[in-house]
Tab-separated table of C-alpha atoms in Angstrom:
chain	number	residue	atom	x	y	z
R	1	MET	CA	-29.490	-13.494	9.377
R	2	ALA	CA	-29.937	-10.455	7.106
R	3	GLU	CA	-27.383	-7.824	6.938
R	4	PRO	CA	-28.351	-3.744	7.843
R	5	GLY	CA	-28.672	-1.462	5.338
R	6	ALA	CA	-26.264	-1.111	2.292
R	7	ALA	CA	-24.186	-4.318	4.161
R	8	THR	CA	-24.011	-6.055	0.989
R	9	ALA	CA	-22.913	-3.135	-1.178
R	10	PHE	CA	-19.053	-4.522	-1.376
R	11	ARG	CA	-20.310	-8.084	-2.210
R	12	ASP	CA	-23.080	-7.511	-4.792
R	13	GLY	CA	-21.458	-4.504	-6.530
R	14	PRO	CA	-20.694	-4.759	-10.410
R	15	PRO	CA	-18.750	-7.408	-12.346
R	16	ALA	CA	-15.197	-6.374	-12.204
R	17	ARG	CA	-14.461	-5.138	-16.232
R	18	TRP	CA	-11.470	-5.512	-18.480
R	19	ALA	CA	-10.397	-2.205	-18.053
R	20	PRO	CA	-8.807	-1.562	-14.735
R	21	PRO	CA	-6.378	-4.812	-15.047
R	22	ALA	CA	-5.603	-3.689	-18.666
R	23	ILE	CA	-4.456	-0.431	-17.786
R	24	ARG	CA	-2.110	-1.719	-14.655
R	25	ILE	CA	-0.725	-4.167	-17.251
R	26	ALA	CA	-0.543	-1.515	-20.072
R	27	GLY	CA	1.420	0.464	-17.588
R	28	LEU	CA	3.852	-2.813	-16.232
R	29	ALA	CA	4.259	-3.043	-20.076
R	30	CYS	CA	5.590	0.685	-20.607
R	31	PHE	CA	7.648	0.508	-17.615
R	32	VAL	CA	9.652	-2.313	-18.892
R	33	LEU	CA	9.653	-1.086	-22.878
R	34	TYR	CA	11.056	2.144	-21.104
R	35	SER	CA	13.748	0.397	-19.218
R	36	PHE	CA	15.188	-1.120	-22.618
R	37	ILE	CA	14.972	1.073	-25.034
R	38	GLY	CA	14.985	4.325	-23.450
R	39	PRO	CA	17.752	6.501	-21.985
R	40	LEU	CA	18.191	4.567	-18.895
R	41	ASP	CA	21.654	2.109	-18.886
R	42	VAL	CA	19.966	-1.241	-18.025
R	43	GLN	CA	23.168	-3.188	-17.257
R	44	THR	CA	24.214	-0.577	-14.717
R	45	THR	CA	20.650	-0.947	-13.021
R	46	ILE	CA	21.699	-4.562	-12.975
R	47	GLU	CA	24.990	-4.174	-11.756
R	48	ALA	CA	23.938	-2.195	-8.888
R	49	LEU	CA	21.418	-5.015	-7.902
R	50	ARG	CA	24.228	-7.159	-8.173
R	51	GLY	CA	26.253	-4.896	-5.423
R	52	LEU	CA	23.383	-5.026	-3.197
R	53	ASP	CA	24.613	-5.763	0.407
R	54	PRO	CA	22.611	-8.882	1.568
R	55	GLY	CA	22.583	-7.585	5.058
R	56	SER	CA	20.954	-4.122	4.103
R	57	TRP	CA	18.427	-6.352	2.074
R	58	LEU	CA	17.098	-8.357	4.843
R	59	LEU	CA	17.276	-5.433	6.907
R	60	ALA	CA	15.263	-3.664	4.715
R	61	PHE	CA	12.815	-6.897	4.550
R	62	GLY	CA	12.547	-6.708	8.126
R	63	PHE	CA	11.167	-3.363	8.675
R	64	ASN	CA	8.542	-4.323	5.240
R	65	LEU	CA	7.077	-6.760	7.491
R	66	ALA	CA	6.347	-4.275	10.144
R	67	PRO	CA	3.732	-2.325	8.213
R	68	PRO	CA	0.914	-5.098	7.901
R	69	LEU	CA	1.285	-5.721	11.418
R	70	LEU	CA	0.915	-2.679	12.565
R	71	ILE	CA	-1.591	-1.928	10.316
R	72	ALA	CA	-3.957	-5.216	11.656
R	73	LEU	CA	-3.250	-3.397	15.289
R	74	ARG	CA	-4.936	-0.372	13.546
R	75	LEU	CA	-7.810	-1.841	12.451
R	76	LYS	CA	-8.232	-3.861	15.490
R	77	GLY	CA	-8.685	-0.976	17.223
R	78	LEU	CA	-11.558	0.608	15.175
R	79	LEU	CA	-13.222	-2.597	14.884
R	80	ALA	CA	-13.714	-2.846	18.501
R	81	ASP	CA	-14.135	0.986	18.738
R	82	ARG	CA	-17.506	-0.150	16.794
R	83	GLY	CA	-18.278	-2.877	18.854
R	84	TYR	CA	-16.555	-5.721	17.120
R	85	ALA	CA	-13.723	-7.880	18.637
R	86	VAL	CA	-11.394	-9.888	16.095
R	87	GLY	CA	-8.752	-11.370	17.357
R	88	TYR	CA	-5.433	-9.805	16.150
R	89	GLY	CA	-3.963	-12.893	14.928
R	90	VAL	CA	-6.686	-13.299	12.328
R	91	LEU	CA	-6.242	-9.742	11.513
R	92	ALA	CA	-2.325	-9.778	11.036
R	93	ARG	CA	-2.553	-12.574	8.423
R	94	ASP	CA	-5.117	-10.959	6.469
R	95	ALA	CA	-3.102	-8.259	6.570
R	96	LEU	CA	-0.612	-9.921	4.965
R	97	ARG	CA	-2.438	-12.123	2.468
R	98	SER	CA	-3.911	-8.841	1.696
R	99	LEU	CA	-0.478	-7.560	1.037
R	100	ALA	CA	0.221	-10.513	-1.093
R	101	LEU	CA	-2.586	-9.959	-3.115
R	102	ASN	CA	-1.862	-6.224	-3.665
R	103	THR	CA	1.582	-6.966	-4.406
R	104	VAL	CA	1.303	-9.716	-7.228
R	105	ALA	CA	-2.174	-8.910	-8.762
R	106	ILE	CA	-4.054	-6.203	-9.223
R	107	MET	CA	-3.863	-3.920	-6.564
R	108	GLY	CA	-7.314	-3.449	-4.329
R	109	VAL	CA	-7.682	-7.003	-4.845
R	110	GLY	CA	-6.526	-7.678	-1.351
R	111	ASP	CA	-8.656	-4.759	-0.163
R	112	LEU	CA	-11.859	-6.304	-1.013
R	113	TYR	CA	-10.230	-9.576	0.198
R	114	ARG	CA	-10.072	-8.118	3.756
R	115	VAL	CA	-13.793	-6.909	3.546
R	116	ASN	CA	-14.532	-10.110	3.049
R	117	ARG	CA	-12.638	-11.874	5.679
R	118	LEU	CA	-13.967	-9.432	8.034
R	119	ARG	CA	-17.972	-10.554	7.194
R	120	VAL	CA	-16.398	-13.816	7.390
R	121	ALA	CA	-15.251	-13.183	10.943
R	122	GLY	CA	-18.727	-11.393	12.166
R	123	VAL	CA	-18.441	-7.763	11.065
R	124	PRO	CA	-21.204	-6.853	8.576
R	125	ILE	CA	-20.261	-6.078	5.094
R	126	GLY	CA	-21.345	-2.505	5.689
R	127	VAL	CA	-19.155	-1.739	8.633
R	128	GLY	CA	-15.945	-4.138	7.655
R	129	GLY	CA	-16.129	-1.848	4.093
R	130	ALA	CA	-16.499	1.581	5.879
R	131	THR	CA	-14.093	0.355	8.111
R	132	ALA	CA	-11.250	-0.769	6.368
R	133	LEU	CA	-11.542	2.582	4.154
R	134	VAL	CA	-11.121	4.298	7.519
R	135	ASP	CA	-7.912	2.339	7.814
R	136	ARG	CA	-6.676	3.216	4.247
R	137	LEU	CA	-7.282	6.699	4.966
R	138	PHE	CA	-5.449	6.743	7.943
R	139	GLY	CA	-2.386	5.751	5.903
R	140	ILE	CA	-2.737	7.983	3.123
R	141	GLY	CA	-3.569	10.799	5.137
R	142	THR	CA	-0.418	10.401	6.968
R	143	LEU	CA	1.850	9.998	3.875
R	144	VAL	CA	0.058	13.643	3.065
R	145	VAL	CA	0.992	15.341	6.516
R	146	LEU	CA	4.408	13.997	6.271
R	147	ALA	CA	4.708	15.078	2.778
R	148	GLY	CA	3.492	18.566	3.675
R	149	LEU	CA	5.576	18.777	6.965
R	150	PHE	CA	8.937	18.020	5.241
R	151	GLN	CA	8.037	20.604	1.995
R	152	ALA	CA	7.701	23.370	4.753
R	153	VAL	CA	10.966	22.449	6.492
R	154	GLY	CA	12.710	22.238	3.337
R	155	LEU	CA	13.277	18.194	3.120
R	156	GLY	CA	10.953	18.469	0.227
R	157	SER	CA	12.334	21.220	-1.713
R	158	ALA	CA	13.084	19.010	-4.796
R	159	VAL	CA	9.852	19.449	-5.968
R	160	ASP	CA	7.009	22.467	-5.792
R	161	GLY	CA	4.808	22.431	-2.946
R	162	VAL	CA	1.571	22.628	-5.137
R	163	GLY	CA	2.826	19.830	-6.944
R	164	VAL	CA	2.698	17.822	-3.744
R	165	ALA	CA	-0.801	19.073	-2.836
R	166	ILE	CA	-2.356	18.367	-6.476
R	167	ALA	CA	-0.616	14.716	-6.374
R	168	ALA	CA	-1.537	13.932	-2.558
R	169	PHE	CA	-5.354	14.498	-3.543
R	170	ALA	CA	-5.470	12.649	-6.586
R	171	VAL	CA	-4.313	9.562	-5.146
R	172	VAL	CA	-6.886	10.229	-2.058
R	173	VAL	CA	-9.739	10.470	-4.956
R	174	ALA	CA	-8.271	7.616	-6.487
R	175	VAL	CA	-8.155	4.986	-3.802
R	176	VAL	CA	-11.311	5.822	-2.382
R	177	PHE	CA	-13.610	5.834	-5.772
R	178	VAL	CA	-11.461	3.532	-7.554
R	179	ARG	CA	-11.055	0.856	-4.798
R	180	PHE	CA	-13.703	1.259	-2.721
R	181	ALA	CA	-16.636	3.210	-4.508
R	182	ARG	CA	-16.675	1.260	-7.816
R	183	SER	CA	-16.599	-2.008	-6.100
R	184	ALA	CA	-19.339	-0.670	-4.011
R	185	ASP	CA	-21.687	0.073	-6.492
R	186	GLY	CA	-21.571	3.956	-5.599
R	187	ARG	CA	-22.954	3.735	-2.456
R	188	LEU	CA	-19.867	5.143	-0.769
R	189	ALA	CA	-21.943	7.754	1.503
R	190	SER	CA	-24.307	4.918	2.781
R	191	LEU	CA	-21.034	3.024	4.086
R	192	LEU	CA	-19.328	5.908	5.693
R	193	ARG	CA	-22.340	5.991	8.262
R	194	VAL	CA	-20.641	4.286	10.482
R	195	PRO	CA	-19.875	6.448	13.441
R	196	PRO	CA	-15.847	8.112	13.289
R	197	PRO	CA	-13.680	6.441	15.704
R	198	SER	CA	-13.473	7.850	19.287
R	199	GLY	CA	-10.979	10.457	20.163
R	200	ALA	CA	-8.509	8.186	21.945
R	201	VAL	CA	-8.977	5.466	19.183
R	202	PHE	CA	-8.040	8.102	16.356
R	203	LEU	CA	-4.798	9.473	18.588
R	204	ARG	CA	-3.566	5.639	18.749
R	205	SER	CA	-4.615	5.065	14.843
R	206	VAL	CA	-2.503	8.428	14.341
R	207	GLY	CA	0.599	6.804	15.729
R	208	LEU	CA	0.370	3.321	14.323
R	209	SER	CA	0.340	5.214	10.658
R	210	GLY	CA	3.270	7.487	11.804
R	211	LEU	CA	5.124	4.097	12.878
R	212	THR	CA	4.259	2.578	9.602
R	213	VAL	CA	5.586	5.286	7.553
R	214	VAL	CA	8.712	5.546	9.360
R	215	ALA	CA	9.285	1.615	8.714
R	216	TRP	CA	8.811	2.209	5.202
R	217	ILE	CA	11.339	4.904	4.908
R	218	VAL	CA	14.066	2.921	7.183
R	219	SER	CA	13.382	0.222	4.548
R	220	VAL	CA	14.425	2.904	1.933
R	221	ALA	CA	17.147	3.948	3.727
R	222	CYS	CA	18.238	0.223	4.369
R	223	LEU	CA	18.663	-0.351	0.594
R	224	GLY	CA	19.738	2.749	-0.554
R	225	GLU	CA	22.816	1.999	1.596
R	226	GLY	CA	23.405	-1.238	0.511
R	227	LEU	CA	23.453	-0.049	-2.942
R	228	ALA	CA	25.569	3.187	-2.096
R	229	LEU	CA	23.465	5.544	-3.433
R	230	GLY	CA	25.642	8.123	-1.581
R	231	VAL	CA	22.133	10.140	-0.752
R	232	PRO	CA	21.687	11.922	2.709
R	233	LEU	CA	18.983	10.712	5.162
R	234	ALA	CA	17.388	13.250	4.973
R	235	ALA	CA	16.857	12.481	0.686
R	236	TYR	CA	14.809	9.281	2.039
R	237	PHE	CA	12.447	11.221	4.143
R	238	ALA	CA	11.759	13.676	1.689
R	239	ALA	CA	11.069	10.893	-1.369
R	240	ALA	CA	9.772	8.258	0.449
R	241	PRO	CA	6.555	9.326	1.450
R	242	LEU	CA	5.669	10.788	-1.923
R	243	VAL	CA	6.742	7.695	-3.660
R	244	ALA	CA	4.533	5.572	-1.301
R	245	LEU	CA	1.832	8.019	-2.285
R	246	ALA	CA	2.851	7.524	-6.122
R	247	SER	CA	2.788	3.966	-5.612
R	248	PHE	CA	-0.934	3.524	-4.464
R	249	LEU	CA	-2.275	5.491	-7.844
R	250	PRO	CA	-3.939	2.179	-9.599
R	251	ILE	CA	-2.247	2.225	-13.267
R	252	THR	CA	0.086	-0.820	-12.815
R	253	VAL	CA	0.440	-3.715	-11.199
R	254	GLY	CA	2.298	-3.099	-7.619
R	255	GLY	CA	3.225	0.156	-8.470
R	256	VAL	CA	6.141	-1.006	-10.589
R	257	GLY	CA	7.262	1.758	-12.362
R	258	LEU	CA	5.745	4.337	-10.695
R	259	ARG	CA	7.842	3.609	-7.320
R	260	GLU	CA	11.429	3.753	-9.767
R	261	ALA	CA	10.299	7.422	-11.534
R	262	GLY	CA	9.282	8.729	-8.094
R	263	TYR	CA	12.922	8.210	-7.184
R	264	VAL	CA	14.075	8.845	-10.607
R	265	LEU	CA	12.820	12.382	-9.975
R	266	LEU	CA	13.158	13.228	-6.233
R	267	LEU	CA	16.269	11.846	-5.764
R	268	ALA	CA	18.062	13.400	-8.788
R	269	ALA	CA	18.076	16.554	-6.683
R	270	PHE	CA	20.661	14.690	-4.121
R	271	GLY	CA	23.161	13.536	-6.865
R	272	ALA	CA	21.677	9.884	-7.309
R	273	SER	CA	21.785	8.754	-10.820
R	274	PRO	CA	18.877	7.443	-12.604
R	275	GLU	CA	19.937	3.698	-12.910
R	276	ALA	CA	20.522	4.052	-9.208
R	277	CYS	CA	17.451	5.229	-8.292
R	278	VAL	CA	15.578	2.481	-10.676
R	279	ALA	CA	17.541	0.120	-9.059
R	280	LEU	CA	16.304	1.332	-5.273
R	281	GLY	CA	12.804	0.790	-6.732
R	282	LEU	CA	13.137	-2.536	-7.806
R	283	ALA	CA	14.990	-3.385	-4.668
R	284	GLN	CA	12.204	-2.069	-2.344
R	285	TYR	CA	9.696	-3.884	-4.916
R	286	SER	CA	11.800	-7.045	-4.231
R	287	THR	CA	11.354	-7.011	-0.459
R	288	LEU	CA	7.571	-6.558	-0.866
R	289	LEU	CA	7.923	-9.469	-2.836
R	290	GLY	CA	9.678	-11.161	-0.037
R	291	VAL	CA	6.897	-9.940	2.553
R	292	ALA	CA	4.187	-11.205	0.152
R	293	SER	CA	5.552	-14.632	0.083
R	294	VAL	CA	4.928	-14.539	3.966
R	295	GLY	CA	1.386	-13.524	3.599
R	296	GLY	CA	1.214	-16.269	0.792
R	297	LEU	CA	1.877	-18.980	2.974
R	298	PHE	CA	-1.256	-18.219	4.854
R	299	PHE	CA	-2.807	-19.356	2.012
R	300	LEU	CA	-2.022	-22.348	2.032
R	301	ARG	CA	-4.082	-23.242	4.911
R	302	PRO	CA	-6.787	-20.294	5.354
R	303	ASP	CA	-8.665	-20.185	8.868
R	304	ARG	CA	-12.180	-20.204	7.151
R	305	GLU	CA	-13.518	-20.307	3.638
R	306	ILE	CA	-14.784	-17.380	2.290
R	307	ASP	CA	-18.461	-17.670	0.956
R	308	ALA	CA	-18.581	-16.693	-2.737
R	309	PRO	CA	-20.339	-13.334	-3.760
């Protein structure tokens, strides 16, 4: 059965070029080099990681396992609102697979994998692409709103409000046009002709997005306590949303380097040392790798094969 309109945009987009992967690998290499030849004391960072409380790590791992499951629930509601019934079990497994790809490979690969999995489940590429994009924007929008809210009430006083707005806008543009528009051969407008979510689904999606962000923040707070950073709980609420936004930028592999730099910049105002902040970022990435390993297990036995593009 032929797919309508721009339904094949994601599948028939231009072939992947070497530049985006090269940029991300170069960004990761710069972070590694800076860690060893920059002003950081690598040994202090290693000692901090060795002293991480295992119970805190497991707790953070549990909270980081919640977001992909909540995102699958959000995507299920968005698809149902557009007349496509996809089982939650399928969406949850694919959300974990997608997270695994985005964490250990080039970020954005998991997003395209999810769109193709939706096509296997009977959702046309155009509808699936638009829905996945809207789902992603719910998450980014919630981070932007929370960052602005914390700035307004004083929790984000460590950074300039205008800088926050500019950075948030840059992340939104990068995610939309680098991850989606480029892979759709620039036909983003045609993909977004799908009707917007209804009021009830919109509110439900906002609520699920809020829970997702809270889970991220609590996971960071658990790791900070396990590393004995000694910063107040408010510091994690001020820093985590901005760091999450920064890690979305497609200039390194899995956000490595951006995450650590964000904590160094934002938590210094609360008395945390640069080495401890780098340890926090690496510890958080290790929990993400743990969740990615769970998603990797589902690749051992896929539900259905994906047709070649």
